[in-house]
Coordinates of N, CA and C in Angstrom, one line a residue:
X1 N 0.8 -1.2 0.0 CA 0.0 0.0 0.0 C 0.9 1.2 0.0
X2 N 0.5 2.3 -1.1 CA 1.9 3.3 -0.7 C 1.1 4.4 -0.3
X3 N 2.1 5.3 0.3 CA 1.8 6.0 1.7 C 0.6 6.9 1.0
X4 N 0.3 7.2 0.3 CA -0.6 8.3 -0.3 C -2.2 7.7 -0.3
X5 N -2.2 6.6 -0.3 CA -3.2 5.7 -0.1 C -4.2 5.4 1.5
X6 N -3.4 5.1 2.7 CA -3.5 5.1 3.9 C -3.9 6.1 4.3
X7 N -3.1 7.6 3.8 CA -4.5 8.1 4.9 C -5.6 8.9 4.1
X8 N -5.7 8.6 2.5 CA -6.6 8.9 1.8 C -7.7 7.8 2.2
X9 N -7.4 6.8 2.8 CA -8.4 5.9 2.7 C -9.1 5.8 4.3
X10 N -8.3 6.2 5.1 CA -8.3 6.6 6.8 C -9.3 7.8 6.2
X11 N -9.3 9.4 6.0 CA -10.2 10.3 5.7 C -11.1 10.2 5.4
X12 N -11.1 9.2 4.0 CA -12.9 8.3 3.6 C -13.2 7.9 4.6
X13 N -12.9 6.8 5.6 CA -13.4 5.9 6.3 C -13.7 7.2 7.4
X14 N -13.2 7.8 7.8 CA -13.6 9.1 9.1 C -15.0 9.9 8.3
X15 N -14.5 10.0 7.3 CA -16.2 10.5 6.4 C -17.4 9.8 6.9
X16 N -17.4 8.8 6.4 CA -18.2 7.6 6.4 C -18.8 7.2 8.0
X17 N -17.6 7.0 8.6 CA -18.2 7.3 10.2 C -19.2 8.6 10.7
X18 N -18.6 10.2 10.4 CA -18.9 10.8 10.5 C -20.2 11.1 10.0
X19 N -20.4 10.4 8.7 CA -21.8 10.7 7.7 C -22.9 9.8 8.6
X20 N -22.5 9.0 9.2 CA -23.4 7.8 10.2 C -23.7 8.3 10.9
X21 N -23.5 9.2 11.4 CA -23.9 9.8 13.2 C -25.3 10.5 13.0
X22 N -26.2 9.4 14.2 CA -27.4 9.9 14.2 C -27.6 11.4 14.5
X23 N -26.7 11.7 15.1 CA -27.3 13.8 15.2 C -26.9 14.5 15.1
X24 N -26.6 14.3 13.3 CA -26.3 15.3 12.0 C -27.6 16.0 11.9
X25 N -27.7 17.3 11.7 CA -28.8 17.7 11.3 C -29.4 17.4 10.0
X26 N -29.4 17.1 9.0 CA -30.0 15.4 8.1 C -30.7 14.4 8.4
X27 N -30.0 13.8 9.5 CA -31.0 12.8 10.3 C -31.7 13.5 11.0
X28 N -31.3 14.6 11.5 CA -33.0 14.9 12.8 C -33.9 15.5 12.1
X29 N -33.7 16.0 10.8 CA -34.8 16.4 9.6 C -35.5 15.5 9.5
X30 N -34.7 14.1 9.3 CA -35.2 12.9 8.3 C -36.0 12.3 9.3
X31 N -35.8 12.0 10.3 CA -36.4 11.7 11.6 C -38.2 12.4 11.9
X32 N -38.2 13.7 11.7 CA -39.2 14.7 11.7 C -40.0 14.4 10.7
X33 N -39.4 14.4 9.1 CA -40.6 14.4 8.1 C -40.5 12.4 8.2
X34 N -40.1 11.4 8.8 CA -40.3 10.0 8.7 C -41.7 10.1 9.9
X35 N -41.6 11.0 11.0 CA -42.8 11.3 12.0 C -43.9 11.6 11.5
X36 N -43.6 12.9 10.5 CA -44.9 13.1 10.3 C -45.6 12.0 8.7
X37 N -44.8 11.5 8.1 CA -45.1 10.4 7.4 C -46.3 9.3 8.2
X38 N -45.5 8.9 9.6 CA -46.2 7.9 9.9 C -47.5 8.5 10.3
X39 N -47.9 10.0 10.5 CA -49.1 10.2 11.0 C -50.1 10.6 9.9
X40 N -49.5 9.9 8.8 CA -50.3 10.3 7.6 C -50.1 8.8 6.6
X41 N -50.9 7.9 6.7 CA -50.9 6.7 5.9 C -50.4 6.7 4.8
X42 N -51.5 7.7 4.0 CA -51.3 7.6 2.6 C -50.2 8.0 1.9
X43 N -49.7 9.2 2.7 CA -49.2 9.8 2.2 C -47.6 9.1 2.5
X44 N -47.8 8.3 3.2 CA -46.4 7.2 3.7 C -46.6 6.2 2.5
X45 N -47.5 5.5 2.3 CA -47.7 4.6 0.8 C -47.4 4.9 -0.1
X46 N -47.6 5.7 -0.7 CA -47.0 6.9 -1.8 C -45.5 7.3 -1.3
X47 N -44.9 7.6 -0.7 CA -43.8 8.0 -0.1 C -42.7 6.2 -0.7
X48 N -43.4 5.6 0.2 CA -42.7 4.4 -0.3 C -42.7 3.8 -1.2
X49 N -43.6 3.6 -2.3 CA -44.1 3.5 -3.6 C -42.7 4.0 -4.4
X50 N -42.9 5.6 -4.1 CA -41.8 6.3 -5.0 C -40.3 6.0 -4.4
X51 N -40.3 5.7 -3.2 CA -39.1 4.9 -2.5 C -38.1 3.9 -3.7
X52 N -39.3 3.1 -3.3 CA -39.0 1.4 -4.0 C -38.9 2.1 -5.8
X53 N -39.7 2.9 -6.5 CA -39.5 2.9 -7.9 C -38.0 3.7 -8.1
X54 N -37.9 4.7 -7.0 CA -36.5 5.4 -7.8 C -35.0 4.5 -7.2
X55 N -35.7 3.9 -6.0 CA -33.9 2.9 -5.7 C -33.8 1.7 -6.6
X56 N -34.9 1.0 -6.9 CA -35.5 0.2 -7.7 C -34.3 0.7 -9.7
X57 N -34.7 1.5 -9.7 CA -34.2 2.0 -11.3 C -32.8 2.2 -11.0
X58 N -32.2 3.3 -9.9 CA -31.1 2.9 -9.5 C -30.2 1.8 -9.4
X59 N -30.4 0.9 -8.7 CA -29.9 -0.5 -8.7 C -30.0 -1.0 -10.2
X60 N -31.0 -0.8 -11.2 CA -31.2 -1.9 -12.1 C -30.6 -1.4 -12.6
X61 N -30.3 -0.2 -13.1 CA -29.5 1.1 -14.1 C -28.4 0.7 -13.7
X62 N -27.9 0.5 -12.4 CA -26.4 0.6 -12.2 C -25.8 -1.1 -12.5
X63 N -26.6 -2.0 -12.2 CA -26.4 -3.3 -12.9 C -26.3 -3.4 -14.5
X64 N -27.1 -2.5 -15.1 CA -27.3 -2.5 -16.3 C -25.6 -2.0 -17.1
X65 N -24.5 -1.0 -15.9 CA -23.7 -0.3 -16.3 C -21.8 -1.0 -15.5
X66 N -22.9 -1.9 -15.0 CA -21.3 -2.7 -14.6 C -20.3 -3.2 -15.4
X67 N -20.9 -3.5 -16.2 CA -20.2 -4.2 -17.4 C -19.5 -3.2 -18.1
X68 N -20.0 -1.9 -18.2 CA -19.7 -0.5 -19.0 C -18.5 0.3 -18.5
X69 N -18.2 0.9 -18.9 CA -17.0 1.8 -17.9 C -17.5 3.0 -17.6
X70 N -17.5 3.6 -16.2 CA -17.8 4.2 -15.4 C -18.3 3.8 -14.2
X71 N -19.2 4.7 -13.2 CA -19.7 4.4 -12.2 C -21.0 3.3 -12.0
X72 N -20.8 1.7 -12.7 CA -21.6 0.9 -12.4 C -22.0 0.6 -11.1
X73 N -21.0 0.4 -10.6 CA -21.0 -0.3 -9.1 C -21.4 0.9 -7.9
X74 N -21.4 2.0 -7.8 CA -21.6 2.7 -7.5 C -22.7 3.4 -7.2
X75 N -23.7 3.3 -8.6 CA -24.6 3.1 -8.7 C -25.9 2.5 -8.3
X76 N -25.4 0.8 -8.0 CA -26.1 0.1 -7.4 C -26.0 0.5 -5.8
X77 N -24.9 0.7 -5.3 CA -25.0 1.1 -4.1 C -25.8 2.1 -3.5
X78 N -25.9 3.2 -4.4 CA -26.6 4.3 -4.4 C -28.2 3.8 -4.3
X79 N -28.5 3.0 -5.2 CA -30.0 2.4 -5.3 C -30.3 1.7 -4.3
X80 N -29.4 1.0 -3.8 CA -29.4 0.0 -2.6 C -29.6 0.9 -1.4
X81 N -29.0 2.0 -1.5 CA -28.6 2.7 0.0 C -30.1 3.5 0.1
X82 N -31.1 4.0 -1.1 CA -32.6 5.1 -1.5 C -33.4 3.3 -0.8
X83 N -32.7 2.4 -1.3 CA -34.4 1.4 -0.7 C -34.2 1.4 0.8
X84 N -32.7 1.1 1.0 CA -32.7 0.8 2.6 C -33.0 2.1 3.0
X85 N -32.9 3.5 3.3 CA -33.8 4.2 4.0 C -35.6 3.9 4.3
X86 N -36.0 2.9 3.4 CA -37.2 2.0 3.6 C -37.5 0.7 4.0
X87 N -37.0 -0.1 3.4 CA -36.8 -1.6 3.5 C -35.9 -2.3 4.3
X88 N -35.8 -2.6 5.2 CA -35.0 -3.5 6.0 C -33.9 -4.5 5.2
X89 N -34.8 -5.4 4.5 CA -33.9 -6.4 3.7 C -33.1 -5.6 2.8
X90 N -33.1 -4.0 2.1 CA -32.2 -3.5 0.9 C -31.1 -3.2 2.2
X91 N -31.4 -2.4 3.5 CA -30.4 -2.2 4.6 C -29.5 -3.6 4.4
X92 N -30.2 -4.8 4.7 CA -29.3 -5.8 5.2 C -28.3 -5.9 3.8
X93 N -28.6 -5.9 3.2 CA -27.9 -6.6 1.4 C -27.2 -5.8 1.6
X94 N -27.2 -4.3 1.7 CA -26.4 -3.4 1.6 C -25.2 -2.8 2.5
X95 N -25.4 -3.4 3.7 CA -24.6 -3.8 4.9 C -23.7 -5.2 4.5
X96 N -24.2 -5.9 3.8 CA -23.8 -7.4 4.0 C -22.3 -6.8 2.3
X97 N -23.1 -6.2 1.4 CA -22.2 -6.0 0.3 C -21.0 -4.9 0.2
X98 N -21.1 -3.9 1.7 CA -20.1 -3.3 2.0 C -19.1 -4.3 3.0
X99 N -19.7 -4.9 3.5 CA -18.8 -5.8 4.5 C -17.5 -6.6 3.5
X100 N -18.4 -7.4 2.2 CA -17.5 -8.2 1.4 C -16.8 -7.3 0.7
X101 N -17.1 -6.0 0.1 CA -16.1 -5.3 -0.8 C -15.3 -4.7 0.1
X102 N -14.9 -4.8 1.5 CA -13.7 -4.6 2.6 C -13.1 -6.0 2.7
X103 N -13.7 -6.5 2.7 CA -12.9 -8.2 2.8 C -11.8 -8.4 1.7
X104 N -12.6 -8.0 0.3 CA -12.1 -7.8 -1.0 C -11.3 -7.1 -0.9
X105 N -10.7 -5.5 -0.7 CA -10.2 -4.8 -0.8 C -8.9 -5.2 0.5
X106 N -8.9 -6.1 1.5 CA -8.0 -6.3 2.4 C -7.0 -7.1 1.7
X107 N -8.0 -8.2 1.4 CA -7.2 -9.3 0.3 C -6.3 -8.7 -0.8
X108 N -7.0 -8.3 -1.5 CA -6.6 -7.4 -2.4 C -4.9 -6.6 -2.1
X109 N -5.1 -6.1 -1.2 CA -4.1 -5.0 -0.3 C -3.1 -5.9 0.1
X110 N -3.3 -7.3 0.9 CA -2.4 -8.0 1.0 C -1.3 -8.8 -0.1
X111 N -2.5 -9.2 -1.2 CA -1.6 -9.8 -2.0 C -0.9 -8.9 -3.2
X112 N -0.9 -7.6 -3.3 CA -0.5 -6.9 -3.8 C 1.2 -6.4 -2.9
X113 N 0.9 -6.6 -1.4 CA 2.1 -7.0 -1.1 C 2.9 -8.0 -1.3
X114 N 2.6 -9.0 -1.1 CA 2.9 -10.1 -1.1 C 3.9 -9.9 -2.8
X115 N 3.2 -9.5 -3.9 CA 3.4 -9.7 -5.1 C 4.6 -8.4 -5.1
X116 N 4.6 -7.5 -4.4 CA 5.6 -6.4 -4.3 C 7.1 -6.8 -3.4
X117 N 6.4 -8.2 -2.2 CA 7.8 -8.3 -1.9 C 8.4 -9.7 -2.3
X118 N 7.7 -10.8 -3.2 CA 8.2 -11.3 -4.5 C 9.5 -10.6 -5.2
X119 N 8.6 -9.7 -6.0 CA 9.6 -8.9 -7.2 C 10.9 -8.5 -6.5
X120 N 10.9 -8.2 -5.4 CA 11.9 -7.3 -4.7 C 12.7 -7.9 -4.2
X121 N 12.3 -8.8 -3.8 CA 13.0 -9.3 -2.5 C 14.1 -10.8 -3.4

């Protein structure tokens, strides 16, 4: 891993922590209009409706662009991350698919050493 890497990737990950924290003002918004959602059926049905159709196209758009060059993968996360603000099961896939692409990315990081102290050594 060369040094320009580590704490570019330390920063993201402090992002990411940081973007988590339930008392960002984002979440106490999102918390407020999810309140007043629940005190209004319909308008929660509809809310989720349009939920499920735009993470729904997201995900299938970003599958559709994996194969392609650019932001495929990224994509899907994105779509995954609009359902899980609703759906529990897109939360879980989406928790479960950031877990493996760090598993990926360890491996990855290891054997790229490994393959660096090969050549060298």
């Amino acid at each position: 891993m060369s040094s320009d890497t580590a704490p570019l990737e330390r920063e993201i990950r402090d992002d990411i922590v940081a973007a988590e924290n339930p008392e960002r003002p984002i979440r106490r918004t999102m918390r407020r209009i999810r309140a007043w959602l629940a005190e209004h059926p319909r308008v929660e049905i509809a809310y989720r409706v349009g939920v499920a159709i735009a993470g729904s196209i997201l995900a299938i758009g970003g599958l559709i662009l994996v194969p392609l060059p650019g932001p495929g993968w990224l994509i899907v996360f994105l779509g995954l991350a609009v359902l899980g603000t609703e759906f529990h099961w897109a939360h879980r896939i989406s928790s479960w698919l950031k877990s493996m692409l760090d598993r990926f990315w360890t491996w990855w990081r290891q054997r790229r050493a490994e393959k660096t102290r090969k050549t060298s050594g």
